[in-house]
Amino acid sequence: MLIFSVFKTLTDQRVTVELKNDLSITGTLKSVDQFLNIRLDAIEVADQARHPHMMAVKNCFIRGSVVRYVQLPAEHVDTQLLEDATRREAASQAKR
Amino acid sequence: MDTSTGIQEPFDLIRLSLSERVFVKLRGDRELTGILHAYDGHMNLILSDVEETIMLVDGMDGAPSGQGVVNVAKRKMEMLFVRGDGVILVSPPSRT
Amino acid sequence: MDSLIPFTTSGSLVDCVDRKMLVILRDGRKLHGVLRSYDQFANLVLEDTVERIYAGNTFAEKWCGLFLIRGENVVLLGEIDLDQEDDVPLRQVDYKQLDDYYRQDIAAKKQREEAKAKILYEQKGFCKEGGEGDGY
């Protein structure tokens, strides 16, 4: 749930999602769910020439399971907060 | 037993690497180093100051079954979410 | 507990229903059709589906009809902007004309990937992908 929460705090920010098929899409993060499925608006595809099928696509839904990376806007990520939250979640998992 | 520093289960090793530089080997012929800020039970990771190394094989077109030369491409990223299903291993910084 | 959390993203696919969509599958196929239904797994019902293949600055279509696509095979669901679609600088050609070329392309790519995987497996200790292609 931790990572899901992080993504929720980044809605309306520009992110770059890199898929396992090497397709790289930059867009405005519109929504995310607990599977880390992602909705992006106003997308731009890196290396458009290699992906001609994406030319007419403006908005898209990406299935979480096909994501390799998401590049996040560093200025909107509080790393200290992340580490504290991660330790807290790890502690609560250990108690179970 | 001291549970804050002791290692009882695999994830403890990652917990103790929070805010340190780690090496991550990934599926898809990639490796990363970066500072670990968050993880979860799927081994999803959030890293900052990331350097990615991508393995490429050049010179295969001449001889399809023959010897290609392994080259690497490097790329830097400020803040990166890495999906856990692609992780092969996480290695903490050496403590010598 | 987790199942009680609303399916925010899947829920937001509601605005894509009855629109012309592009679906990319894990095997690289590109389907165009009208989205009629979906669920939390991203299982999709696509009507008037065509499969599109691309080569160079041309593309071709093959009629497929009505599909229920199992969610795990879906990579991406994109909304086609109908205005932008008219401006795409690609020429449609006959499917038969492009089919052979497209198959050769796929076969050559597969061969390159296999040769690369073998070398990296032997020299760098990277696993060969499990035959699913594209490392999913």
Coordinates of C-alpha atoms in Angstrom, one line a residue:
Chain A
M1 CA 0.0 0.0 0.0
L2 CA 3.0 2.3 0.6
I3 CA 4.0 2.6 -3.0
F4 CA 0.3 3.1 -4.0
S5 CA 0.2 6.0 -1.6
V6 CA 3.3 7.5 -3.0
F7 CA 1.8 7.4 -6.5
K8 CA -1.4 9.0 -5.2
T9 CA 0.6 11.9 -3.9
L10 CA 2.0 12.4 -7.4
T11 CA -1.3 12.7 -9.3
D12 CA -1.3 15.6 -11.8
Q13 CA 2.5 15.5 -12.0
R14 CA 4.4 14.6 -15.2
V15 CA 6.0 11.1 -15.0
T16 CA 7.7 8.9 -17.5
V17 CA 6.6 5.3 -17.5
E18 CA 8.9 2.8 -19.1
L19 CA 7.3 -0.5 -20.1
K20 CA 8.9 -4.0 -20.3
N21 CA 8.6 -3.8 -24.0
D22 CA 10.9 -0.7 -24.0
L23 CA 8.0 1.7 -24.8
S24 CA 8.6 4.9 -22.9
I25 CA 5.7 7.2 -22.3
T26 CA 5.7 10.6 -20.6
G27 CA 2.4 11.9 -19.4
T28 CA 0.4 13.5 -16.6
L29 CA -0.5 11.0 -13.9
K30 CA -4.2 11.0 -13.7
S31 CA -4.9 8.0 -11.5
V32 CA -3.4 4.9 -10.1
D33 CA -5.0 1.9 -8.3
Q34 CA -3.8 -0.8 -5.9
F35 CA -2.4 -2.9 -8.7
L36 CA -0.4 0.1 -9.8
N37 CA -2.3 0.4 -13.0
I38 CA -1.7 3.9 -14.3
R39 CA -3.8 6.4 -16.3
L40 CA -1.8 9.0 -18.2
D41 CA -3.1 12.1 -20.0
A42 CA -1.4 14.3 -22.6
I43 CA 1.1 11.6 -23.4
E44 CA 4.3 11.9 -25.4
V45 CA 6.1 8.7 -26.7
A46 CA 9.9 8.6 -26.8
D47 CA 11.2 7.5 -30.2
Q48 CA 7.9 8.0 -32.0
A49 CA 9.3 6.6 -35.2
R50 CA 9.7 3.2 -33.7
H51 CA 6.1 3.2 -32.3
P52 CA 4.0 4.6 -35.2
H53 CA 0.8 3.0 -33.7
M54 CA 1.0 5.5 -30.8
M55 CA 0.7 8.6 -33.0
A56 CA -3.0 9.1 -32.6
V57 CA -3.1 8.3 -28.9
K58 CA -3.6 11.1 -26.4
N59 CA -4.5 9.4 -23.1
C60 CA -3.8 5.8 -22.0
F61 CA -4.3 3.2 -19.4
I62 CA -1.2 1.1 -18.6
R63 CA -1.5 -2.2 -16.8
G64 CA 0.6 -2.2 -13.7
S65 CA 2.2 -5.6 -14.5
V66 CA 3.9 -4.4 -17.7
V67 CA 5.7 -1.5 -16.0
R68 CA 9.5 -1.7 -15.7
Y69 CA 10.2 1.8 -14.2
V70 CA 8.4 5.0 -13.5
Q71 CA 10.6 8.1 -13.5
L72 CA 9.3 10.4 -10.8
P73 CA 9.7 14.2 -10.3
A74 CA 12.3 14.3 -7.6
E75 CA 11.2 17.7 -6.3
H76 CA 7.8 16.1 -5.3
V77 CA 9.2 13.2 -3.4
D78 CA 10.2 13.6 0.2
T79 CA 12.8 10.9 0.7
Q80 CA 13.0 11.2 4.5
L81 CA 9.2 10.7 4.7
L82 CA 9.5 7.6 2.4
E83 CA 12.2 6.0 4.5
D84 CA 10.2 6.5 7.7
A85 CA 7.0 5.2 6.1
T86 CA 8.9 2.2 4.8
R87 CA 10.3 1.4 8.2
R88 CA 6.9 1.7 9.7
E89 CA 5.4 -0.6 7.1
A90 CA 8.2 -3.1 7.6
A91 CA 7.6 -3.1 11.3
S92 CA 3.9 -3.7 11.0
Q93 CA 4.5 -6.6 8.5
A94 CA 7.0 -8.2 11.0
K95 CA 4.4 -8.1 13.8
R96 CA 1.9 -10.1 11.8
Chain B
M1 CA 17.3 -10.9 20.0
D2 CA 17.9 -7.4 18.7
T3 CA 15.3 -7.0 16.0
S4 CA 16.3 -3.6 14.9
T5 CA 19.7 -4.6 13.5
G6 CA 19.5 -8.4 13.4
I7 CA 18.7 -10.2 10.2
Q8 CA 15.9 -12.8 10.5
E9 CA 14.4 -12.7 7.1
P10 CA 15.5 -11.6 3.6
F11 CA 13.7 -8.3 3.7
D12 CA 15.7 -7.2 6.8
L13 CA 18.7 -6.9 4.5
I14 CA 16.9 -4.4 2.4
R15 CA 15.5 -2.6 5.4
L16 CA 19.1 -2.0 6.7
S17 CA 20.1 -0.6 3.3
L18 CA 17.5 2.3 3.5
S19 CA 19.1 5.6 2.6
E20 CA 22.2 3.8 1.3
R21 CA 23.4 3.1 -2.2
V22 CA 22.4 -0.3 -3.4
F23 CA 23.1 -2.4 -6.5
V24 CA 20.1 -4.0 -8.2
K25 CA 20.2 -6.6 -11.0
L26 CA 17.1 -6.7 -13.1
R27 CA 15.5 -8.9 -15.8
G28 CA 15.8 -7.5 -19.3
D29 CA 19.7 -7.2 -19.1
R30 CA 19.8 -4.2 -16.8
E31 CA 21.6 -3.2 -13.6
L32 CA 21.0 -0.2 -11.4
T33 CA 22.8 1.5 -8.6
G34 CA 20.9 4.1 -6.5
I35 CA 20.1 5.3 -3.1
L36 CA 17.2 3.3 -1.6
H37 CA 14.4 5.3 -0.1
A38 CA 11.4 2.8 -0.1
Y39 CA 10.5 -0.7 -0.8
D40 CA 7.5 -3.0 -0.2
G41 CA 6.8 -6.7 0.1
H42 CA 6.7 -7.1 -3.7
M43 CA 10.3 -5.8 -3.8
N44 CA 9.0 -2.7 -5.5
L45 CA 11.7 -0.1 -4.9
I46 CA 12.1 3.7 -5.0
L47 CA 15.7 4.9 -5.7
S48 CA 17.3 8.3 -6.2
D49 CA 20.4 9.3 -8.0
V50 CA 20.2 6.2 -10.2
E51 CA 22.6 5.0 -12.7
E52 CA 21.3 2.4 -15.1
T53 CA 23.5 0.0 -17.0
I54 CA 21.9 -1.7 -20.1
M55 CA 23.7 -4.6 -21.7
L56 CA 23.8 -4.5 -25.4
V57 CA 25.3 -7.0 -27.8
D58 CA 26.8 -5.6 -31.0
G59 CA 28.1 -7.1 -34.1
M60 CA 25.6 -10.0 -34.4
D61 CA 24.2 -9.2 -37.8
G62 CA 27.2 -10.7 -39.6
A63 CA 27.0 -14.0 -37.9
P64 CA 23.6 -14.9 -36.3
S65 CA 24.9 -17.7 -34.2
G66 CA 28.4 -16.3 -33.8
Q67 CA 30.1 -14.1 -31.3
G68 CA 28.7 -10.7 -30.5
V69 CA 30.5 -8.1 -28.4
V70 CA 28.9 -7.1 -25.1
N71 CA 28.7 -3.4 -24.8
V72 CA 27.0 -1.3 -22.1
A73 CA 24.9 1.9 -22.3
K74 CA 24.5 4.0 -19.2
R75 CA 21.8 6.4 -18.2
K76 CA 21.2 8.5 -15.1
M77 CA 17.8 9.2 -13.5
E78 CA 16.9 11.4 -10.6
M79 CA 14.1 9.5 -8.9
L80 CA 13.0 6.1 -10.0
F81 CA 10.3 3.6 -9.1
V82 CA 11.3 0.0 -10.0
R83 CA 8.6 -2.6 -10.2
G84 CA 9.5 -5.6 -8.0
D85 CA 8.7 -8.4 -10.5
G86 CA 11.7 -7.4 -12.6
V87 CA 14.2 -7.6 -9.7
I88 CA 16.7 -10.4 -9.8
L89 CA 18.8 -9.4 -6.7
V90 CA 19.5 -6.4 -4.4
S91 CA 22.9 -6.1 -3.0
P92 CA 23.7 -3.7 -0.1
P93 CA 26.8 -1.6 -0.1
S94 CA 29.8 -3.5 1.1
R95 CA 30.6 -3.1 4.8
T96 CA 34.3 -3.7 5.0
Chain C
M1 CA -9.4 -5.7 3.2
D2 CA -7.6 -4.7 0.0
S3 CA -10.6 -5.7 -2.0
L4 CA -12.6 -3.1 -0.3
I5 CA -10.5 -0.3 -1.8
P6 CA -12.3 1.1 -4.8
F7 CA -10.7 0.3 -8.2
T8 CA -9.9 3.9 -9.0
T9 CA -8.0 3.4 -12.2
S10 CA -10.2 0.7 -13.6
G11 CA -13.2 2.7 -12.5
S12 CA -11.9 5.6 -14.5
L13 CA -12.0 3.5 -17.7
V14 CA -15.7 4.4 -17.6
D15 CA -15.0 7.4 -19.8
C16 CA -13.4 5.2 -22.4
V17 CA -16.5 3.0 -23.0
D18 CA -18.0 3.3 -26.5
R19 CA -14.9 5.0 -27.7
K20 CA -12.4 3.8 -30.3
M21 CA -9.4 2.4 -28.5
L22 CA -6.0 0.9 -29.3
V23 CA -5.1 -2.2 -27.3
I24 CA -1.5 -3.4 -27.2
L25 CA -1.1 -7.0 -26.2
R26 CA 1.9 -8.7 -24.6
D27 CA 2.8 -10.4 -27.8
G28 CA 3.1 -7.0 -29.5
R29 CA -0.2 -7.2 -31.4
K30 CA -2.1 -3.9 -31.9
L31 CA -5.9 -4.1 -31.9
H32 CA -8.2 -1.2 -32.7
G33 CA -11.9 -1.4 -31.7
V34 CA -14.7 0.1 -29.7
L35 CA -14.4 -0.6 -26.0
R36 CA -17.8 -2.0 -24.8
S37 CA -17.0 -3.3 -21.3
Y38 CA -14.2 -3.9 -18.8
D39 CA -13.6 -5.1 -15.2
Q40 CA -11.1 -4.7 -12.4
F41 CA -8.7 -7.1 -14.0
A42 CA -8.7 -5.1 -17.2
N43 CA -10.5 -7.8 -19.0
L44 CA -11.9 -6.0 -22.0
V45 CA -14.7 -6.4 -24.5
L46 CA -13.7 -4.9 -27.9
E47 CA -16.3 -4.6 -30.7
D48 CA -15.6 -4.2 -34.5
T49 CA -12.0 -5.1 -33.7
V50 CA -9.3 -4.9 -36.4
E51 CA -5.7 -6.0 -36.0
R52 CA -3.2 -3.5 -37.4
I53 CA 0.3 -4.2 -38.6
Y54 CA 2.9 -1.6 -39.3
A55 CA 6.0 -1.5 -41.5
G56 CA 7.9 1.6 -42.5
N57 CA 5.4 4.4 -43.2
T58 CA 2.5 2.0 -44.1
F59 CA 0.0 0.0 -42.1
A60 CA -2.7 -2.6 -42.9
E61 CA -5.8 -3.9 -41.1
K62 CA -7.3 -7.3 -40.7
W63 CA -10.9 -7.7 -39.6
C64 CA -11.3 -9.6 -36.3
G65 CA -14.8 -8.9 -34.9
L66 CA -15.9 -9.1 -31.3
F67 CA -13.2 -10.0 -28.7
L68 CA -13.1 -10.6 -25.0
I69 CA -9.5 -10.0 -24.1
R70 CA -8.2 -11.5 -20.8
G71 CA -6.6 -8.7 -18.8
E72 CA -3.3 -10.3 -18.2
N73 CA -2.5 -10.1 -21.9
V74 CA -3.1 -6.3 -22.0
V75 CA -0.1 -4.0 -22.0
L76 CA -1.8 -0.7 -22.8
L77 CA -5.2 0.7 -23.6
G78 CA -5.0 4.0 -25.5
E79 CA -7.8 6.4 -26.5
I80 CA -7.6 7.3 -30.2
D81 CA -8.0 10.9 -30.8
L82 CA -10.2 11.0 -33.9
D83 CA -8.9 14.4 -35.1
Q84 CA -5.3 13.4 -34.7
E85 CA -5.9 10.1 -36.4
D86 CA -6.6 11.9 -39.7
D87 CA -3.3 13.6 -39.5
V88 CA -1.2 10.5 -39.0
P89 CA 1.3 10.4 -41.9
L90 CA 0.9 6.7 -42.7
R91 CA -0.5 5.1 -45.8
Q92 CA -3.0 2.2 -45.5
V93 CA -2.1 -0.7 -47.8
D94 CA -3.6 -4.1 -48.5
Y95 CA -3.1 -6.6 -45.6
K96 CA -1.7 -9.3 -48.0
Q97 CA 0.9 -6.9 -49.3
L98 CA 2.3 -6.1 -45.8
D99 CA 1.8 -9.5 -44.1
D100 CA 5.0 -11.2 -45.5
Y101 CA 7.1 -8.2 -44.8
Y102 CA 5.8 -8.0 -41.3
R103 CA 6.4 -11.7 -40.5
Q104 CA 10.0 -11.4 -41.7
D105 CA 10.4 -8.4 -39.5
I106 CA 9.1 -10.3 -36.4
A107 CA 11.2 -13.4 -37.3
A108 CA 14.4 -11.4 -37.7
K109 CA 13.8 -9.6 -34.4
K110 CA 13.1 -12.9 -32.6
Q111 CA 16.4 -14.3 -33.9
R112 CA 18.4 -11.3 -32.8
E113 CA 16.8 -11.4 -29.4
E114 CA 17.6 -15.1 -29.0
A115 CA 21.3 -14.6 -30.1
K116 CA 21.6 -11.7 -27.6
A117 CA 20.0 -13.6 -24.8
K118 CA 22.4 -16.5 -25.3
I119 CA 25.5 -14.3 -25.2
L120 CA 24.3 -12.4 -22.1
Y121 CA 23.4 -15.7 -20.4
E122 CA 26.8 -17.1 -21.0
Q123 CA 28.9 -14.0 -20.4
K124 CA 26.9 -11.9 -17.9
G125 CA 24.7 -14.2 -16.0
F126 CA 21.4 -12.7 -17.2
C127 CA 18.5 -15.2 -17.5
K128 CA 16.9 -16.0 -20.8
E129 CA 13.3 -14.9 -20.7
G130 CA 10.7 -17.6 -20.3
G131 CA 9.7 -17.8 -23.9
E132 CA 6.9 -15.2 -23.4
G133 CA 8.8 -12.6 -25.4
D134 CA 9.5 -9.0 -24.4
G135 CA 10.4 -10.1 -20.9
Y136 CA 7.0 -9.8 -19.3

